[in-house]
XYZ file of C-alpha atoms in Angstrom:
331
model
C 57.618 100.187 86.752
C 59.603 100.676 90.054
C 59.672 103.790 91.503
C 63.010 102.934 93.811
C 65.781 104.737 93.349
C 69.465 104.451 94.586
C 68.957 107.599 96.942
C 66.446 108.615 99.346
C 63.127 110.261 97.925
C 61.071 109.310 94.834
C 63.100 111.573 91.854
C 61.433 110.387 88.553
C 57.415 110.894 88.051
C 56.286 107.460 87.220
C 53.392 107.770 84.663
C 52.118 104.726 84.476
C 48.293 105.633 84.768
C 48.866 107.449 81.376
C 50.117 104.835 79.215
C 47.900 101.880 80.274
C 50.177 98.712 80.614
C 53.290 100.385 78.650
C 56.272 100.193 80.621
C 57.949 103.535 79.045
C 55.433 106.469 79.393
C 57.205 108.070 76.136
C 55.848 106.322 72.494
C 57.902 106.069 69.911
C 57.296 105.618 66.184
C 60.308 103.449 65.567
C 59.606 101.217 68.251
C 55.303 100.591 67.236
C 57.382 99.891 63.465
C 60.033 97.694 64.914
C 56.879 95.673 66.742
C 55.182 94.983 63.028
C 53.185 98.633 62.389
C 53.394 100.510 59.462
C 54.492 103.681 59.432
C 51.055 104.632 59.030
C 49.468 102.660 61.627
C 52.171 103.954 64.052
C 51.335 107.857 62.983
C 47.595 106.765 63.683
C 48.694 105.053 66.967
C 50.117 108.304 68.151
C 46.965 110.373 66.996
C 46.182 112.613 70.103
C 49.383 112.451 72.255
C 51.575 115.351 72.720
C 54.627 115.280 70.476
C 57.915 115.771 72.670
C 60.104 115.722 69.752
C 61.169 113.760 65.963
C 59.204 110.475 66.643
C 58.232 110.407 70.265
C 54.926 111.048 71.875
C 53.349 111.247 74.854
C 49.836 111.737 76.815
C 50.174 115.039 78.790
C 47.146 115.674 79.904
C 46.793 116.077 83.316
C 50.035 116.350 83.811
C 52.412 119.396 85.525
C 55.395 121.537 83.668
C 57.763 120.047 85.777
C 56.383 116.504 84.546
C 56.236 116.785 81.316
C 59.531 118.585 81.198
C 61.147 115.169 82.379
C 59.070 113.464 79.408
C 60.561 115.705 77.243
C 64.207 115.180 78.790
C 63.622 111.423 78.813
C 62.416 111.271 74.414
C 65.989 113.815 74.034
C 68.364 112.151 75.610
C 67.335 108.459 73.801
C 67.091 110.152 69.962
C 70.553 112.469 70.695
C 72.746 109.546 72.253
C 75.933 110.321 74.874
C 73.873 113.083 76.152
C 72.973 113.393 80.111
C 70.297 115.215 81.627
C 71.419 118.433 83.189
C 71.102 121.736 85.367
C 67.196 122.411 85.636
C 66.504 119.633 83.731
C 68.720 117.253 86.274
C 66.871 119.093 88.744
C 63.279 118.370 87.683
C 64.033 115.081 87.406
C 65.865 114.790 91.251
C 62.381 116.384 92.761
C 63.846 119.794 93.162
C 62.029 123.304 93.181
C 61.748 125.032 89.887
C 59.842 127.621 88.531
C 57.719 127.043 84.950
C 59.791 129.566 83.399
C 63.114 127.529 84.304
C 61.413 124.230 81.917
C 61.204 125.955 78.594
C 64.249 124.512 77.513
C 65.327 120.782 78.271
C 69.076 121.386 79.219
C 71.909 118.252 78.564
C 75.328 118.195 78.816
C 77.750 115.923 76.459
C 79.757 112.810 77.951
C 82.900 112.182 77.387
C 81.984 109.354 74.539
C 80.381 111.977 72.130
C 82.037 113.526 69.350
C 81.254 116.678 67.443
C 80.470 120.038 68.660
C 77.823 121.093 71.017
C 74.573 122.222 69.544
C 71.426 123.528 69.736
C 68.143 122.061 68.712
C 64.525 122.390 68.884
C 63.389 122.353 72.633
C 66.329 121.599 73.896
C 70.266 123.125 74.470
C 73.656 121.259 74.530
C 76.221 122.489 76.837
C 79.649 122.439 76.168
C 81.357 120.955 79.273
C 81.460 117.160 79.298
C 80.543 115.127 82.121
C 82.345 112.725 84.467
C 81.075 109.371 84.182
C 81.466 109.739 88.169
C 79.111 112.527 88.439
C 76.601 110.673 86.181
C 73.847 108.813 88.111
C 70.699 107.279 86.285
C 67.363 107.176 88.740
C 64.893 105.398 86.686
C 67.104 104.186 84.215
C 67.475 108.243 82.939
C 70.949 109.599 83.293
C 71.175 112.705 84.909
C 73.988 114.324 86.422
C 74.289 113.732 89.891
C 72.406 116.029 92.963
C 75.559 117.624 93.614
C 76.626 119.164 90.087
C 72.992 119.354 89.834
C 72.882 121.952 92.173
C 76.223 123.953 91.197
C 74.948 123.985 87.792
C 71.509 125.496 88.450
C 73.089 128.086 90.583
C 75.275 128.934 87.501
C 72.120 129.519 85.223
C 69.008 130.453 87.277
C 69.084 133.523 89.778
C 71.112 133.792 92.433
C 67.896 133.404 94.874
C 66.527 130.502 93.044
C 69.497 129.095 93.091
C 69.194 128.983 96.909
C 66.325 127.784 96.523
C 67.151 124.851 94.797
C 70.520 124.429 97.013
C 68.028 124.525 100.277
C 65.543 121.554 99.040
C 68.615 119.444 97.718
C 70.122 119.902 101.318
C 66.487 118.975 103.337
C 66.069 115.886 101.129
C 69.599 114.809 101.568
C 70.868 114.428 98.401
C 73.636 116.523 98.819
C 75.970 117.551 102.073
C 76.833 120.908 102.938
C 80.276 120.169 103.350
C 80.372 118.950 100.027
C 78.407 121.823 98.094
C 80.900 123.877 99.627
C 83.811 122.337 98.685
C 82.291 121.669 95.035
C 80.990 125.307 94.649
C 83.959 127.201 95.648
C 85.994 125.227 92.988
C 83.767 126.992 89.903
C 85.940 129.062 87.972
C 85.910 130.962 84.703
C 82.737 130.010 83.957
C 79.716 131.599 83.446
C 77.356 132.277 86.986
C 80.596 130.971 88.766
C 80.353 133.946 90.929
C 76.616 133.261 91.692
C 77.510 129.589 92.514
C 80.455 130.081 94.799
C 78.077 132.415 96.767
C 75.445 129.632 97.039
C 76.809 127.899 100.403
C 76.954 130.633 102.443
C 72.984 131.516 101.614
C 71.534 127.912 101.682
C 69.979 126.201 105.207
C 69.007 122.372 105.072
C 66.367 123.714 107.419
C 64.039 125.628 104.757
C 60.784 123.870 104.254
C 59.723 125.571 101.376
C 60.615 127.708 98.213
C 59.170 130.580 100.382
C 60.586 130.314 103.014
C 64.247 130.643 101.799
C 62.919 133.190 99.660
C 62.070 135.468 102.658
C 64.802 134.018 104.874
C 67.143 135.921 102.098
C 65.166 138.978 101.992
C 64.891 139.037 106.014
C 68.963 138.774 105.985
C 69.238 141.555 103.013
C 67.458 143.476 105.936
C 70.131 143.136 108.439
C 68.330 140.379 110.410
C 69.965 136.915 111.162
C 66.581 134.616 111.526
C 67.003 131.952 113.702
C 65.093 128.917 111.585
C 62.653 126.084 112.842
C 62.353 126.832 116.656
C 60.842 124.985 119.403
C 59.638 127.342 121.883
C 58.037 125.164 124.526
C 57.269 128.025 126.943
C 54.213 128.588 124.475
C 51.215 126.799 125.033
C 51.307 124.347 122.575
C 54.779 123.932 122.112
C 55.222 125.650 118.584
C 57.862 125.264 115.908
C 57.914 128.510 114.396
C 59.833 129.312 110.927
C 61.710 132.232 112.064
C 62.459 133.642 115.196
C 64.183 136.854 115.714
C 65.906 137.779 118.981
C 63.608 135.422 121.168
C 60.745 137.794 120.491
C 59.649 138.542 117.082
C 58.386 135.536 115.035
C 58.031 135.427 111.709
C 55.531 132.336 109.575
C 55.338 132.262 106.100
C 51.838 130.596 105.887
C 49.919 129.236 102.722
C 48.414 125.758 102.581
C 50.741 125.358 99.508
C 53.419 125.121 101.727
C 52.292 121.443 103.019
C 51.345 120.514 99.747
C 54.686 120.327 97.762
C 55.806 117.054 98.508
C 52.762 115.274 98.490
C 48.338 115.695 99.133
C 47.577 118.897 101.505
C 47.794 118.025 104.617
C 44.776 119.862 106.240
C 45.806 117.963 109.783
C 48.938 119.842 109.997
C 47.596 122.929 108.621
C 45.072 123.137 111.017
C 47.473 122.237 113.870
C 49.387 125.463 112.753
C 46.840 127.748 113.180
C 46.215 126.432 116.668
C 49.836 127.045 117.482
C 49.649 130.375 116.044
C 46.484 131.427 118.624
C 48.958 129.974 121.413
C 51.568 132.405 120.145
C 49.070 135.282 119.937
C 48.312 135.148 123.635
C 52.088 134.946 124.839
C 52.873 138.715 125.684
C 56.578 137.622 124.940
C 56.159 137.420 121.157
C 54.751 139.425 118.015
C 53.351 136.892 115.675
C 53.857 137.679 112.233
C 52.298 135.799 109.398
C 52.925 136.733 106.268
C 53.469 135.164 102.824
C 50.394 133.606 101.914
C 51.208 131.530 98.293
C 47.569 131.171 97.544
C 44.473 132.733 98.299
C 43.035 130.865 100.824
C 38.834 130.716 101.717
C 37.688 133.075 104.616
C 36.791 130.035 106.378
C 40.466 129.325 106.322
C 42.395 132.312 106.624
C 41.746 132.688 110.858
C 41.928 135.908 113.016
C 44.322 138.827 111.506
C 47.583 138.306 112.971
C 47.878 140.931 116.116
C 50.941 142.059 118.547
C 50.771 142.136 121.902
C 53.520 142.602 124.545
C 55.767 145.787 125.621
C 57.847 144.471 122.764
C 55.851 146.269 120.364
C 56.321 149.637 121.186
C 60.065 149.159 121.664
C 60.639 148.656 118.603
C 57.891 150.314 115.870
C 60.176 150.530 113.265
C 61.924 147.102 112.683
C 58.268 145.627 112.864
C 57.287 148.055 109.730
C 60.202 147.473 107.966
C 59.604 143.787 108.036
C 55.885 144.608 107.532
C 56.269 146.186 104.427
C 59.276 144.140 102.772
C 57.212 141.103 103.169
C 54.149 142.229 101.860
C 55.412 142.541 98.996
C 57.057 139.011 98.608
């Protein structure tokens, strides 16, 4: 099975090492029938695999939330009919951030060609606002609204910060434009999280390169601070691209080998490159290095020398330093 898709990135988990030489990783009981099985040779055929819902299976194991949720979304959208795949669900299957709380539910949206009223049903809801055949796109044959509602969407049902989050990886992997989510988001009215969603331009950055790092970016700006993101400072020795940088002095990394590992294998190279920059950083009497943020716990062996200050700076200014101290250690 092809993994292309019509936009940049790889948005639909291929799962072909699952399901042997199956071309569809989801099995279904009335296609093993339609082939010459029984309907008890199919139930045996299907002994083992995860049930995703009325007469499709799957093999899960091994697999993340976020994948199986799109296995899930995939086996509901074939039994339901004029259905698309929608807000988190749209967004699992586009490659964005979510968290495993966010993929309880598979979420779909009507077209325009189904008739009768929106409903519930198990594992999955049914919103009530059609969608645009324009705003329909299908990456690996399963339709899903397109990156742009995608976003809106999510910002309308998860928080407002995850919503940035989501908004900030959609804008890095350029799916979406920030012209565009601005012009799309302030249009949501009289709905519900419209409020939250016309907010969402203003917070996002294309230049986030991680969930945790627009998480603290927000909480450094709900501060009073106005980071400056992803800056070269070649006066350093080794020429570092920091993650923050606050009036040309104070910088600010959120570290955690996690962070390289998102869109692919950890990269121990580039982690290892970081903390090299980082000791540069340390001796520059121009900067306090902050590192903070860890998403993991990492082995001693990895963790390197407790981030120190050094410089005049310091003194100058105890009291912004603690502030950002202590918000962040909590994050």
């Amino acid at each position: 099975m092809s993994t292309d898709a019509p936009r940049g990135g790889s948005f639909f988990v291929v799962l072909e090492h699952h399901v042997g030489v199956r071309q569809e990783a989801v099995v279904r009981i009335a296609d093993l029938m339609s082939d010459g099985a029984t309907r008890r040779e199919a139930r045996g055929s299907v002994a083992g695999l995860q049930r995703l819902t009325r007469g499709s299976y799957a093999d899960t194991s091994g697999l993340t939330a976020q994948e199986s949720h799109i296995l899930q979304t995939r086996a509901l959208t074939d039994r339901i009919g004029d259905v698309v795949a929608s807000h988190t669900s749209a967004a699992a299957i586009w490659g964005l951030p979510l968290r495993d709380g966010d993929l309880g539910v598979v979420q779909l949206s009507p077209t325009w060609q189904r008739l009768g009223n929106p409903k519930a049903g198990p594992g999955y809801h049914l919103h009530s606002r059609p969608v645009d055949q324009a705003q329909i796109e299908a990456p690996n044959g399963l339709r899903t609204t397109s990156p742009l509602l995608t976003t809106v969407d999510c910002a309308r049902l998860v928080s407002l910060d995850w919503g940035v989050v989501i908004g900030d990886a959609a804008l890095r992997k350029g799916l979406i434009e920030h012209p565009e989510l601005a012009s799309a988001a302030g249009q949501v009215r009289r709905l519900k999280g419209a409020a939250r969603a016309r907010a969402l331009a203003n917070m996002c950055s294309p230049l986030a390169e991680s969930p945790g790092e627009s998480l603290l970016r927000l909480r450094l700006r709900r501060m009073g601070l106005e980071p400056a993101e992803q800056v070269s400072m070649p006066w350093v020795e080794g020429h570092p691209r920091v993650d923050f940088l606050i009036d040309e002095w104070l910088v600010i990394e959120f570290d955690g080998r996690a962070k390289y590992s998102l869109d692919g294998d950890p990269e121990r190279a580039h982690w290892e490159e970081k903390r090299r920059r980082r000791g540069g950083l340390r001796s520059d009497p121009r900067c306090l290095d902050r590192a903070l943020g860890r998403t993991s716990p990492a082995p001693k062996d990895q963790l390197g020398p407790a981030p120190r200050a050094s410089g005049p700076e310091v003194s100058a200014d105890p009291p912004r330093e603690a502030r950002i101290s202590a918000t962040t250690r909590r994050f």
